[in-house]
PDB file of C-alpha atoms in Angstrom:
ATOM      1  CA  UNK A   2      94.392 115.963 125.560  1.00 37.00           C
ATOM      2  CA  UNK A   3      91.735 114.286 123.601  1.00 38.00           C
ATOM      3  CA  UNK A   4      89.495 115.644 120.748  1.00 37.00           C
ATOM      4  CA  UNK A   5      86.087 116.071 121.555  1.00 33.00           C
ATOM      5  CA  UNK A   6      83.052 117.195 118.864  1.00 32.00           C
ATOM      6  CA  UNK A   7      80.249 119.589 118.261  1.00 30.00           C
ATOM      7  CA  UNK A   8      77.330 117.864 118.872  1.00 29.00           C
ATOM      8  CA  UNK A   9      76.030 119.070 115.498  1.00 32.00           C
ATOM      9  CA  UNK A  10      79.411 119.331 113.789  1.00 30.00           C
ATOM     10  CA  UNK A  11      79.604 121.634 110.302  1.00 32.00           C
ATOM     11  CA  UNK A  12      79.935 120.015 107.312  1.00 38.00           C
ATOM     12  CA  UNK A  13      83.624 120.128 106.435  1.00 37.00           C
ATOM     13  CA  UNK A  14      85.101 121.482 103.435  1.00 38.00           C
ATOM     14  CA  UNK A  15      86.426 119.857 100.649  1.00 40.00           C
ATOM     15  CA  UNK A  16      89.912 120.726 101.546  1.00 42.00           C
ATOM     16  CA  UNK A  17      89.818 118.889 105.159  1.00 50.00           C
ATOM     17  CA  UNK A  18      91.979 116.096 105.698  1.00 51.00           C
ATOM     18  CA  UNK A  19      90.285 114.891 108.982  1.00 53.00           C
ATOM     19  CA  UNK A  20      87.351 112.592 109.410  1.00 56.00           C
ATOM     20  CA  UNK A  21      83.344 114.092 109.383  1.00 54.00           C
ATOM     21  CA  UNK A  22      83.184 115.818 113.096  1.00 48.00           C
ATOM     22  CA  UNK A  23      86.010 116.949 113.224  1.00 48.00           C
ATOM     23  CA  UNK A  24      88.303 120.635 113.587  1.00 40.00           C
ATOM     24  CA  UNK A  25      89.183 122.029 110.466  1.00 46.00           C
ATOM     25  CA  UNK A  26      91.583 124.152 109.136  1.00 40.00           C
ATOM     26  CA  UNK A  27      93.656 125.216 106.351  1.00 42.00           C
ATOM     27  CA  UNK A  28      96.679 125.101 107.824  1.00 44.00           C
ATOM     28  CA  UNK A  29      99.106 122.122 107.001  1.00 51.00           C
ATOM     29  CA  UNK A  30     100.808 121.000 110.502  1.00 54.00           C
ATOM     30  CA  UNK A  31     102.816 118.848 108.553  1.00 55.00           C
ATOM     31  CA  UNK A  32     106.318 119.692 107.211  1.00 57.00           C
ATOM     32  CA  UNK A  33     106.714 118.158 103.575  1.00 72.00           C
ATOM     33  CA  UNK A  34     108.538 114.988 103.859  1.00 93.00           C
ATOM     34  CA  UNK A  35     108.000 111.335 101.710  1.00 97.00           C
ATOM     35  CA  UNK A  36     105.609 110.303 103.673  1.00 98.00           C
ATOM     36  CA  UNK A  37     103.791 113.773 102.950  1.00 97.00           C
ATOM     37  CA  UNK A  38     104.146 113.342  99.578  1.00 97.00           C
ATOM     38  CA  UNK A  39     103.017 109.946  99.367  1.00 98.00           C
ATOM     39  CA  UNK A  40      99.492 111.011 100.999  1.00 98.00           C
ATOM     40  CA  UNK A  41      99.375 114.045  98.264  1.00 96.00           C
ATOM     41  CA  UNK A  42     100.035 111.383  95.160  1.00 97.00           C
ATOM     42  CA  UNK A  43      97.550 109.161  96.433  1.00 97.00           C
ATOM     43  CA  UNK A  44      94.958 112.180  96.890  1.00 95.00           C
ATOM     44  CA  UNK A  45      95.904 113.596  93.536  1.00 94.00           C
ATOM     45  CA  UNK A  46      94.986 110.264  91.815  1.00 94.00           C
ATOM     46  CA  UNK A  47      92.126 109.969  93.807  1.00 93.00           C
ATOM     47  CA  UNK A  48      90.770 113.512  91.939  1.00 89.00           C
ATOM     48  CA  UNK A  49      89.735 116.596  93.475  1.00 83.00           C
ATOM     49  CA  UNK A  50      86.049 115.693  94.370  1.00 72.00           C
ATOM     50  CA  UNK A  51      83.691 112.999  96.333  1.00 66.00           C
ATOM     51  CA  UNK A  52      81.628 110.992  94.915  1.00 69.00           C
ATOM     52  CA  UNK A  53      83.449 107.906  93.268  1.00 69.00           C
ATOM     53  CA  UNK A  54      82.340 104.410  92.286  1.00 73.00           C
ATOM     54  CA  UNK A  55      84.391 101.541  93.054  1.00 72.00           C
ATOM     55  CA  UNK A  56      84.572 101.468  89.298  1.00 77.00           C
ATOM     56  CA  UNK A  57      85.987 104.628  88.633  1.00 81.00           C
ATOM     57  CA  UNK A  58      89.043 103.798  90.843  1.00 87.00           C
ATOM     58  CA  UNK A  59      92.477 103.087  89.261  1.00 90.00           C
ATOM     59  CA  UNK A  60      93.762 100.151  91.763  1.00 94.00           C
ATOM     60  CA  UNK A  61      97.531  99.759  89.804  1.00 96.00           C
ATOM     61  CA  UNK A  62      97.727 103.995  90.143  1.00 96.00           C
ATOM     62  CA  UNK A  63      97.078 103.464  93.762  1.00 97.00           C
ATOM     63  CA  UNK A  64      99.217 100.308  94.298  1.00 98.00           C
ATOM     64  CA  UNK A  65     101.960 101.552  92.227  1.00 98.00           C
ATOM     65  CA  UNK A  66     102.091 104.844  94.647  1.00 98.00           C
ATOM     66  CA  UNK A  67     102.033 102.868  97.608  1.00 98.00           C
ATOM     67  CA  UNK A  68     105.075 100.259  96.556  1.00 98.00           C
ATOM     68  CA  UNK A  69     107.051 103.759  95.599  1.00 98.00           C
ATOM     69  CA  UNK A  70     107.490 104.712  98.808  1.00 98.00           C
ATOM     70  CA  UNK A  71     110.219 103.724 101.006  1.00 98.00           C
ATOM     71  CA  UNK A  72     109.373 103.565 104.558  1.00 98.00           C
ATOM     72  CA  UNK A  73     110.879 105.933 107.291  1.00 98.00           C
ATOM     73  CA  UNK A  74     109.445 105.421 110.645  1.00 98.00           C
ATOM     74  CA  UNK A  75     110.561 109.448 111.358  1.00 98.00           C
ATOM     75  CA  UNK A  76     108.078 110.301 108.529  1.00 98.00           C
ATOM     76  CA  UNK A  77     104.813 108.776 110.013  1.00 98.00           C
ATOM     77  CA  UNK A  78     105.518 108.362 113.678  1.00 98.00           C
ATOM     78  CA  UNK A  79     103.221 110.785 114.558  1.00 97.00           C
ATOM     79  CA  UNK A  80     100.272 108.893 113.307  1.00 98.00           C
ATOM     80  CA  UNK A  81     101.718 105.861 115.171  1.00 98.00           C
ATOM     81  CA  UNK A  82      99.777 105.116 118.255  1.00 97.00           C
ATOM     82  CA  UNK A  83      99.836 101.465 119.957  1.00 96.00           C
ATOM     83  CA  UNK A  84      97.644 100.726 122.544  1.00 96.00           C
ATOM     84  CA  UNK A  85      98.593  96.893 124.068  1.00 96.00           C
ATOM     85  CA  UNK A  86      95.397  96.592 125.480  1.00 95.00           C
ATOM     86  CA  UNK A  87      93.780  96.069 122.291  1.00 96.00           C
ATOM     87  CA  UNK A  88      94.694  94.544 118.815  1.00 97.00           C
ATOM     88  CA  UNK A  89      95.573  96.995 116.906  1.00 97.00           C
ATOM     89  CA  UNK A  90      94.957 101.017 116.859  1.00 97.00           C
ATOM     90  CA  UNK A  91      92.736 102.500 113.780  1.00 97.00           C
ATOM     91  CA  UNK A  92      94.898 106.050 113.194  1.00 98.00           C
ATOM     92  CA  UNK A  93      93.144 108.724 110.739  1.00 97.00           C
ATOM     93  CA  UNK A  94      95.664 110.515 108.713  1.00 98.00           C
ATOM     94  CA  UNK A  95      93.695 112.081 105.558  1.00 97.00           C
ATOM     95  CA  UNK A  96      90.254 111.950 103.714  1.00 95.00           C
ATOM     96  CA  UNK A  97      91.539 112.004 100.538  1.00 93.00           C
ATOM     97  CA  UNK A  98      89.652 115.179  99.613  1.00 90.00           C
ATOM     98  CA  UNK A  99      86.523 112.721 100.826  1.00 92.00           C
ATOM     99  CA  UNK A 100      87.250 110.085  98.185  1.00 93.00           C
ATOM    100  CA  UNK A 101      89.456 107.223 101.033  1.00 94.00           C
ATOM    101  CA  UNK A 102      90.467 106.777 104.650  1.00 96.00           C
ATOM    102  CA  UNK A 103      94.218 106.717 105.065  1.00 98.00           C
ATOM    103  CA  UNK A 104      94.908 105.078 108.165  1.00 99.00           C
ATOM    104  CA  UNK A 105      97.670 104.058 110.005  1.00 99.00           C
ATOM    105  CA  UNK A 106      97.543 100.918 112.067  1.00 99.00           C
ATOM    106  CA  UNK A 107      99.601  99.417 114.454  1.00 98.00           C
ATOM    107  CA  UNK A 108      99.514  95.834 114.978  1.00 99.00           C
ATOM    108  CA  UNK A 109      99.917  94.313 118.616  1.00 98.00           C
ATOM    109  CA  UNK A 110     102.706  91.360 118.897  1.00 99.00           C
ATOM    110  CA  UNK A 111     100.697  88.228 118.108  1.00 99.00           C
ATOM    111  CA  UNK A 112      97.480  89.850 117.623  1.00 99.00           C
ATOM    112  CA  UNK A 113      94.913  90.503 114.566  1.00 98.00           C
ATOM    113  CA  UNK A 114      92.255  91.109 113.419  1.00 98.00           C
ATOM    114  CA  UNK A 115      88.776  89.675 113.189  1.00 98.00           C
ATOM    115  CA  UNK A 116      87.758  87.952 109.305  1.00 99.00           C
ATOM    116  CA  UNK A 117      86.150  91.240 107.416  1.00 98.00           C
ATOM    117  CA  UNK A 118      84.825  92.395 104.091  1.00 98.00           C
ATOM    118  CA  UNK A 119      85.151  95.804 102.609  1.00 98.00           C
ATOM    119  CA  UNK A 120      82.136  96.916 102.145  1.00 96.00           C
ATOM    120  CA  UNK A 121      82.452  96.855  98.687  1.00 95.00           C
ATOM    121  CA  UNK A 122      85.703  99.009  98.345  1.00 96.00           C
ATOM    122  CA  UNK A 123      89.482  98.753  97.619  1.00 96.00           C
ATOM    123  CA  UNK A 124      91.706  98.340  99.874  1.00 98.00           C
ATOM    124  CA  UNK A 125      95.678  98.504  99.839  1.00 98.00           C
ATOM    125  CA  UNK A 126      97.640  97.685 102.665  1.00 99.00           C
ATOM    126  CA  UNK A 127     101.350  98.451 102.938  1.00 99.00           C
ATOM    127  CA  UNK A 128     103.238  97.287 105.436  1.00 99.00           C
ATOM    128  CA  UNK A 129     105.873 100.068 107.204  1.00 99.00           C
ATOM    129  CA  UNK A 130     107.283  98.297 110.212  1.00 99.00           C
ATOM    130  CA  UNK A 131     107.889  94.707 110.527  1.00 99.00           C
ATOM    131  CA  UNK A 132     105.863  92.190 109.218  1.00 99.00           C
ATOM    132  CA  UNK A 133     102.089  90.924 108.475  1.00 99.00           C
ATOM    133  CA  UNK A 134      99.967  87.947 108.181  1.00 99.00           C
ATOM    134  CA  UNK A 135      97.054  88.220 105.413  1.00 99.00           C
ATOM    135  CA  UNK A 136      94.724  85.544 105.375  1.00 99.00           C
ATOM    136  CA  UNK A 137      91.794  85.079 102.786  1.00 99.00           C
ATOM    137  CA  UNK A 138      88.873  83.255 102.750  1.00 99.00           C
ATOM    138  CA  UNK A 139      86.355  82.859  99.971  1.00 98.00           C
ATOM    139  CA  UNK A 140      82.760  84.536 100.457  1.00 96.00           C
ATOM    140  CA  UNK A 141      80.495  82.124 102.195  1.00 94.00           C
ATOM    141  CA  UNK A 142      77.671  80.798 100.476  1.00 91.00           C
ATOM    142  CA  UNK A 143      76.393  78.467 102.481  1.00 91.00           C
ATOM    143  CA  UNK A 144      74.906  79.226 105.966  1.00 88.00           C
ATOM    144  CA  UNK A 145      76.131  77.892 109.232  1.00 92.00           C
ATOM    145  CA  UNK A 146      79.748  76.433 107.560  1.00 96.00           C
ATOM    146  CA  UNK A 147      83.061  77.266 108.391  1.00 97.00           C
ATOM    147  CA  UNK A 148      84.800  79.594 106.382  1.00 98.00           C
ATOM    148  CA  UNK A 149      86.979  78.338 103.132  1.00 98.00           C
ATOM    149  CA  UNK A 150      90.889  79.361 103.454  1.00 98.00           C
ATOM    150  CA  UNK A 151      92.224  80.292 100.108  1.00 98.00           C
ATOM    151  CA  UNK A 152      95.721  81.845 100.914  1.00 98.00           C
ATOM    152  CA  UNK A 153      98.225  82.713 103.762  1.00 99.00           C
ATOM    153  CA  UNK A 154     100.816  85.289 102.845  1.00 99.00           C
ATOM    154  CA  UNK A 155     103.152  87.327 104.912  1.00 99.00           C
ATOM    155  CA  UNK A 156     104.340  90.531 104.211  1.00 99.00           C
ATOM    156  CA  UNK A 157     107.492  92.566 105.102  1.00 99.00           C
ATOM    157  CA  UNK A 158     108.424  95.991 104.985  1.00 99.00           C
ATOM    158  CA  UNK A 159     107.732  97.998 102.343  1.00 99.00           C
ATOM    159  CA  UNK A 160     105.655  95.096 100.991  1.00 99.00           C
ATOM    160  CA  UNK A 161     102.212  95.801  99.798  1.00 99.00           C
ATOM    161  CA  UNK A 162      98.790  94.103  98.588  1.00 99.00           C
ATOM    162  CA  UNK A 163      95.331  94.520  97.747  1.00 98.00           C
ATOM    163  CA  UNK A 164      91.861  93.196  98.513  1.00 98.00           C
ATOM    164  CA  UNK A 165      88.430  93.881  97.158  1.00 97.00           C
ATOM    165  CA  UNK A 166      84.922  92.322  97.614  1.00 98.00           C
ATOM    166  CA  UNK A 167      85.427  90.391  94.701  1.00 97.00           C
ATOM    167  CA  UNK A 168      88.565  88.577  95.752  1.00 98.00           C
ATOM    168  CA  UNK A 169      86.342  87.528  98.985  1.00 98.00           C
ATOM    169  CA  UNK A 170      87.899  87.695 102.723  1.00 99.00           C
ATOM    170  CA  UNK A 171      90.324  88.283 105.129  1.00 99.00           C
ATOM    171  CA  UNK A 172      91.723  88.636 108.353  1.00 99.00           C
ATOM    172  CA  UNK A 173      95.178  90.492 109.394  1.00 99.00           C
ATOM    173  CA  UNK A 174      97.739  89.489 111.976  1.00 99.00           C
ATOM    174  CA  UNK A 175     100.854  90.365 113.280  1.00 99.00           C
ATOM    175  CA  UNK A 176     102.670  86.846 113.788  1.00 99.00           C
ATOM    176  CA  UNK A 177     105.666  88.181 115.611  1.00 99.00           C
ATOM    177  CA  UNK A 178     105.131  87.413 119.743  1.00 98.00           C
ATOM    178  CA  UNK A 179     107.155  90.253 120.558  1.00 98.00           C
ATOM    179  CA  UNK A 180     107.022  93.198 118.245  1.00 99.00           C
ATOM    180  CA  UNK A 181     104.705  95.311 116.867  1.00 99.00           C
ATOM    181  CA  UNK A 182     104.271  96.011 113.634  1.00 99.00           C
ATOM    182  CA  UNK A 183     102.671  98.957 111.315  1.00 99.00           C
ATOM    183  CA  UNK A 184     101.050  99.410 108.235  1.00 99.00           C
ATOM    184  CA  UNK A 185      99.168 101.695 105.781  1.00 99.00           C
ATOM    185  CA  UNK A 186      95.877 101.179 104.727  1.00 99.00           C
ATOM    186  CA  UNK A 187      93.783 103.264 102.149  1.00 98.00           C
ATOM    187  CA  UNK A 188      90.588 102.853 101.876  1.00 97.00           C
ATOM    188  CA  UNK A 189      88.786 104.413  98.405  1.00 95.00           C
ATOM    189  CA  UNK A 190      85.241 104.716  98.505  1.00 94.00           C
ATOM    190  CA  UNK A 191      85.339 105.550 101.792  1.00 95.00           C
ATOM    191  CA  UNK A 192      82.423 103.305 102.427  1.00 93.00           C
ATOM    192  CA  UNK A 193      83.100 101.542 105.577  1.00 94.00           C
ATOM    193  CA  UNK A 194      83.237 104.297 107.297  1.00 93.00           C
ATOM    194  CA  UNK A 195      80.097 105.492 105.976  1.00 92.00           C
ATOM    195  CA  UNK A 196      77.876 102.992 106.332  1.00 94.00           C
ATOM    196  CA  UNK A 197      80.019  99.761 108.228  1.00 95.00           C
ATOM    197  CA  UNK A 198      81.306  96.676 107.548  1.00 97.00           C
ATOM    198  CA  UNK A 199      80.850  92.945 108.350  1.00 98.00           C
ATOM    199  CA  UNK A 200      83.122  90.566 110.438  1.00 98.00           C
ATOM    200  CA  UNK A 201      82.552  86.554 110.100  1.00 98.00           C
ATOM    201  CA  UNK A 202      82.591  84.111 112.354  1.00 98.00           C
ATOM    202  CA  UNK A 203      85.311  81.889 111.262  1.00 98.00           C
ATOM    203  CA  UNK A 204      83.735  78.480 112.646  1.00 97.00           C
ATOM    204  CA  UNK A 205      80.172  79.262 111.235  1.00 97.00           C
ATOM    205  CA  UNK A 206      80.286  81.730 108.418  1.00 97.00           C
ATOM    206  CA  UNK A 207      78.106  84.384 110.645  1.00 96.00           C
ATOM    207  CA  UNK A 208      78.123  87.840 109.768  1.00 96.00           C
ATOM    208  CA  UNK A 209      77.874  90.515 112.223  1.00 97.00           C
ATOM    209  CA  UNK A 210      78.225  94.541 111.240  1.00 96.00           C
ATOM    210  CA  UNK A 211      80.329  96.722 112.542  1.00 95.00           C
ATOM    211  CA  UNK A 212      80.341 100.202 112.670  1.00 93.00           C
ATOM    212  CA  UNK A 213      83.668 102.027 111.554  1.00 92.00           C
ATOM    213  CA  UNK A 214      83.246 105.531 112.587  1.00 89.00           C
ATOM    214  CA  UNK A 215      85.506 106.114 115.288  1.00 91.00           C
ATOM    215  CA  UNK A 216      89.270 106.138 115.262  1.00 95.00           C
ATOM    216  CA  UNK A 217      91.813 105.824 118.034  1.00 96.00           C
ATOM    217  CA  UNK A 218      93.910 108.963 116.969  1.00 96.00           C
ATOM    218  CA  UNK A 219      93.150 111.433 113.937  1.00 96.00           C
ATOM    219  CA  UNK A 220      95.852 113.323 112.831  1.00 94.00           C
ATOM    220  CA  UNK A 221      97.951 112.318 115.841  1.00 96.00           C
ATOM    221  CA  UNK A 222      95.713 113.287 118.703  1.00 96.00           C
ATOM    222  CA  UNK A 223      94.594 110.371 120.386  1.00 94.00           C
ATOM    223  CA  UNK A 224      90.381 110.498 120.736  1.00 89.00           C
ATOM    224  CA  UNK A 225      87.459 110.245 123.349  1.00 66.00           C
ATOM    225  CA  UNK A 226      85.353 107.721 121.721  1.00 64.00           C
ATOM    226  CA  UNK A 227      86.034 104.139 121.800  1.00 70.00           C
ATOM    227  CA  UNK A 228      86.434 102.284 118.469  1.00 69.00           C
ATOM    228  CA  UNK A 229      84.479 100.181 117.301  1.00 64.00           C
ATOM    229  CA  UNK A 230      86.417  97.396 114.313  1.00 75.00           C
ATOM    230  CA  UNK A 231      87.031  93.974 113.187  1.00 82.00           C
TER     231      UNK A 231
END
């Protein structure tokens, strides 16, 4: 059954691991496991409060927490949603007491995604199941020119890496025709979320924003809104 929300939804409290909108409670559906843990670590280096800067955000703490963990597809299953009809699935997992999104996105064989920025956040990507294309491209600064490639990398599992603003762009893609893959993302300030980010044309350099509001599954339920990404 999919989630639906109040049209004027209560503010949630700090505690709340799901996204603005949504049910709150409490309670802790999930047993402790690695996977579990890995979400508290990166929460408790996060700190207890919203309201961070870019600036005030240890990237190594994060990155370091993320190569730590060993995936097991048991632990995060759940969260795990692939819809071949699209790209990839956007999967909410925590807020990070308001500070990230922790998502969970599955990759369809020989898809990706659109060229994005990050709305002037962090971002670190590991990859849990099979394997991932990263591509990055330098900011444009000249209108109407096709984007500048800087790097191609793969990653496998249990691989991770890290974009920002300031390294420039990139697009995602899962290269293999015939599996899917999965990986972690978090997100810290939550800012694309909040206010949207920009996908670029890769032929002209055009920017067009996106909003990134709406998730295909939070928490494991699957939802009633379309999606809206790169």
């Amino acid at each position: 059954m999919a989630l639906t929300h109040p049209l004027n939804p209560p503010e949630l409290p700090s505690h709340c691991t799901l996204p603005p909108g949504s049910h709150c409670s409490k309670h802790n559906p999930h047993p402790p496991n690695s996977f579990q843990s890995l979400i508290s670590t990166i929460t408790d280096i996060l700190g207890p409060s919203s309201g961070l800067d870019s600036t005030d955000i240890d990237v190594n703490d994060l990155k370091s927490a993320m190569r730590s963990y060993q995936s097991h597809e048991a632990e995060w299953a759940e969260y795990a949603h692939k819809d071949l009809s699209r790209n990839y699935t956007r999967n909410f997992v925590d807020r990070g007491n308001g500070n990230a999104n922790m998502l969970i996105l599955v990759w369809t064989p020989g898809k990706g995604s659109l060229v994005h920025d990050h709305a002037n956040a962090h971002c670190i990507m590991k990859v849990l199941k099979g394997k991932l294309k990263e591509t990055l491209y330098e900011m444009p600064s000249v209108p109407d020119t096709p984007l500048t490639v800087t790097r191609s990398t793969v990653y496998n599992s249990d691989e991770v890496t890290y974009i920002s603003d300031d390294i420039g762009l990139h697009k995602i893609e899962n290269p293999d025709p015939e599996n899917i893959a999965v990986s972690l993302h978090i997100y810290t300030p939550p800012w694309a979320e909040q206010h949207g980010c920009y996908c670029f044309s890769e032929k002209t350099g055009k920017k067009t924003k996106v909003q990134m509001k709406n998730y295909y599954s939070v928490n494991g339920l699957i939802e009633s809104k379309k999606p809206q990404s790169c």
